[in-house]
Amino acid sequence: MCGIVGYIGEGDIKGFLLEGLKELEYRGYDSAGIAILQNDNLHIAKAVGKLDNLIQKSKNIKTKGFGVGIGHTRWATHGKPTELNAHPHQGVFSYVVHNGIIENFKEIKAQLDAQFVSQTDTEVIVHLFEKYFNQTKEAKKAFEQTIKRLKGAYAILLITKADPNKIFFAKKGSPLIIGKNEKEIFFASSDAPLIGHAKEVHYLEDDEWGVASAHTMELYKNGGGKSKLSFQPLTIDKEYAQKGGYRFFMEKEIYEQSDVIGDTMMGRVEEGDVHFEEIEEGFFDGIDAIKICACGTSYHAGLSGSYLLQRLARIPTSSEIASEFRYKEPILRKDTLFIVISQSGETADTLEALKMAKAAGLKTLAICNVDNSSIVRLADRTILTRAGIEKGVASTKAFTTQVMVLWMLALLLAKQRATLTQEKIDEETKAMLQTPKALKVLPQLHERLKRLSKRYLHGHGFFFIGRDLFYPLALEGALKLKEISYLHAEGYPAGEMKHGPIALADPELFTIALMPRTLLYDKIKSNVEELSARDSTICSIGHEWFELADDFIQIRRWTHPMLEYYDMSVVLQLLAMEIAIRLGNDVDMPRNLAKSVTVE
Ligand code: M6R
């Protein structure tokens, strides 16, 4: 996740670029940069950290009259957040900003004899463009040839002294919008930077590319002919734009999951194989056990991961709540890999647990969403979840991407430890590649949950129950509900209900039963029957119709438990959100909570 902006016109170029980047800062803020071209004069500034640093660094840039400019705010995927890795990237006479991941950048890089200065995937774009330009002497042709070579996801803006008054643009997978008024042309990753500037906007489709100048705009389809521009009035206000039209950031983030899970996998998963660029061969040598430590939702992801690591890689794995772990005088053995999971990378208890593990000489690995955070800086290795900034206090996309990283890790270790056949690895990777589908919110499902939510606003509590992998998911479903609805909810292992909690069963006790058809279906069915027999109100979530359920939420038919897991995750998140909305709560900022808990 990064944000990009562009400008063509005679107005305040620098002002638009910097203000636009401010609007997009939520998409990433580990570094930022701008490049402005006025005839042959180039002004470029880059800075690490928040946008304010770039504002300071670009103070001396003064522009007057016509020019073109591009800007970028970065969320590192390849290469550390340094000034050299910050965009715009430059060749000899051209400059580029890019949001996305170029999957085949290594292959392209190997074929270019340009001078590379960054560790990013993006830099190949500008060198490739210049190579083609030097051959054809035609900027448009060179840009078209460049785009044809790129695999992966991108929104690209490129300016060049070879054809100085234009912006070359392309989109695939990552968002890009063109805006215009009578005098100026704008580009941005979302509507927000365009509000107050553009009167009309065109939302680019995947595989579209083109070239814009002050007076002309050409649009093409990659591999096809011309495409049609269809500008529409821009009428929305700022807050609406930031939320992408959703009522809450949480809702936007739930809907985003099906895209961001693709970012989590990008360049890491293909059919039959999983790898992480961040982890060198041999890193796991000598590891015979794994301990996972985290808080809240991240702990639930970790607990899910412990089932996956044990099952797939046959490696003893335990998952612990960081605040408990710290004071129990844990026995830490050097053959144990210590994994910490954190969305923010700043959670105090998780950070302290990591320090303890490091002090005991364990190998450490962070699974984190925020590059350059305290946890990332301290851990030996980090796998970034690439979920993009999560604004809702109730974690959603951070959770599903954390679980994905753990699933991939389990498979990588299974491969290294030869605990699975290639056939089984193929099966797992095929399922992974289907997760974007499983996380897709179906409108009819959302509608059903909206309606259903009105029946769950009272009562004396909720039990979310599940077995195996669906037990941590039940914990997560309960946490989601309690933190935003303020209703009492507990997650419980379904088989454990009869050891005490079943005493609470009555019609005012709501049981949310996770009933996957692919994992222990008959077992969970018996547990739910026991509750139904004691008159608990049952809401079952699964594919198979369950006759004893008072309410039934049907998910799609999947053949892999993890796909059922992901489908159900969305159901639980939406259900909690709809109940909280009906209760009139501020879903994004629930009472008494903070997004990042940096105190013990
Ligand atoms: O940033 P972290 O993942 O370390 O945060 C851990 C918890 O504070 C966090 O998951 C919290 O439980 C969320 N509000 C849950 O939605």
PDB file of C-alpha atoms and ligand atoms in Angstrom, residues 295-298 342-344 347 393-395 479-480 483 597, ligand 1:
ATOM      1  CA  CYS A 295      -1.952  -9.659  22.387  1.00  0.00           C
ATOM      2  CA  GLY A 296      -5.646  -9.395  21.509  1.00  0.00           C
ATOM      3  CA  THR A 297      -6.529 -10.174  17.933  1.00  0.00           C
ATOM      4  CA  SER A 298      -2.885 -10.849  17.090  1.00  0.00           C
ATOM      5  CA  SER A 342       1.579  -7.333  16.087  1.00  0.00           C
ATOM      6  CA  GLN A 343      -0.378  -5.103  13.762  1.00  0.00           C
ATOM      7  CA  SER A 344       1.163  -1.902  15.104  1.00  0.00           C
ATOM      8  CA  THR A 347       2.344  -3.099  21.671  1.00  0.00           C
ATOM      9  CA  VAL A 393      -9.670   0.085  16.356  1.00  0.00           C
ATOM     10  CA  ALA A 394     -11.281  -3.314  15.813  1.00  0.00           C
ATOM     11  CA  SER A 395      -8.696  -5.243  13.886  1.00  0.00           C
ATOM     12  CA  LEU A 479     -13.598 -10.125  20.882  1.00  0.00           C
ATOM     13  CA  LYS A 480     -14.901  -8.289  17.799  1.00  0.00           C
ATOM     14  CA  GLU A 483     -15.081  -4.391  21.761  1.00  0.00           C
ATOM     15  CA  VAL A 597      -1.479  -0.125  23.311  1.00  0.00           C
TER      16      VAL A 597
HETATM   17  O1  M6R B   1      -0.955  -3.849  17.319  1.00  0.00           O
HETATM   18  P1  M6R B   1      -1.160  -5.216  17.935  1.00  0.00           P
HETATM   19  O2  M6R B   1      -1.570  -6.239  16.956  1.00  0.00           O
HETATM   20  O3  M6R B   1       0.031  -5.644  18.726  1.00  0.00           O
HETATM   21  O4  M6R B   1      -2.353  -4.992  18.952  1.00  0.00           O
HETATM   22  C1  M6R B   1      -2.785  -6.025  19.781  1.00  0.00           C
HETATM   23  C2  M6R B   1      -4.143  -5.724  20.357  1.00  0.00           C
HETATM   24  O5  M6R B   1      -4.122  -4.548  21.111  1.00  0.00           O
HETATM   25  C3  M6R B   1      -5.207  -5.601  19.267  1.00  0.00           C
HETATM   26  O6  M6R B   1      -5.252  -6.741  18.467  1.00  0.00           O
HETATM   27  C4  M6R B   1      -6.605  -5.381  19.891  1.00  0.00           C
HETATM   28  O7  M6R B   1      -6.998  -6.530  20.572  1.00  0.00           O
HETATM   29  C5  M6R B   1      -7.617  -5.003  18.811  1.00  0.00           C
HETATM   30  N1  M6R B   1      -8.386  -3.878  19.230  1.00  0.00           N
HETATM   31  C6  M6R B   1      -8.574  -6.082  18.483  1.00  0.00           C
HETATM   32  O8  M6R B   1      -9.493  -5.714  17.526  1.00  0.00           O
END
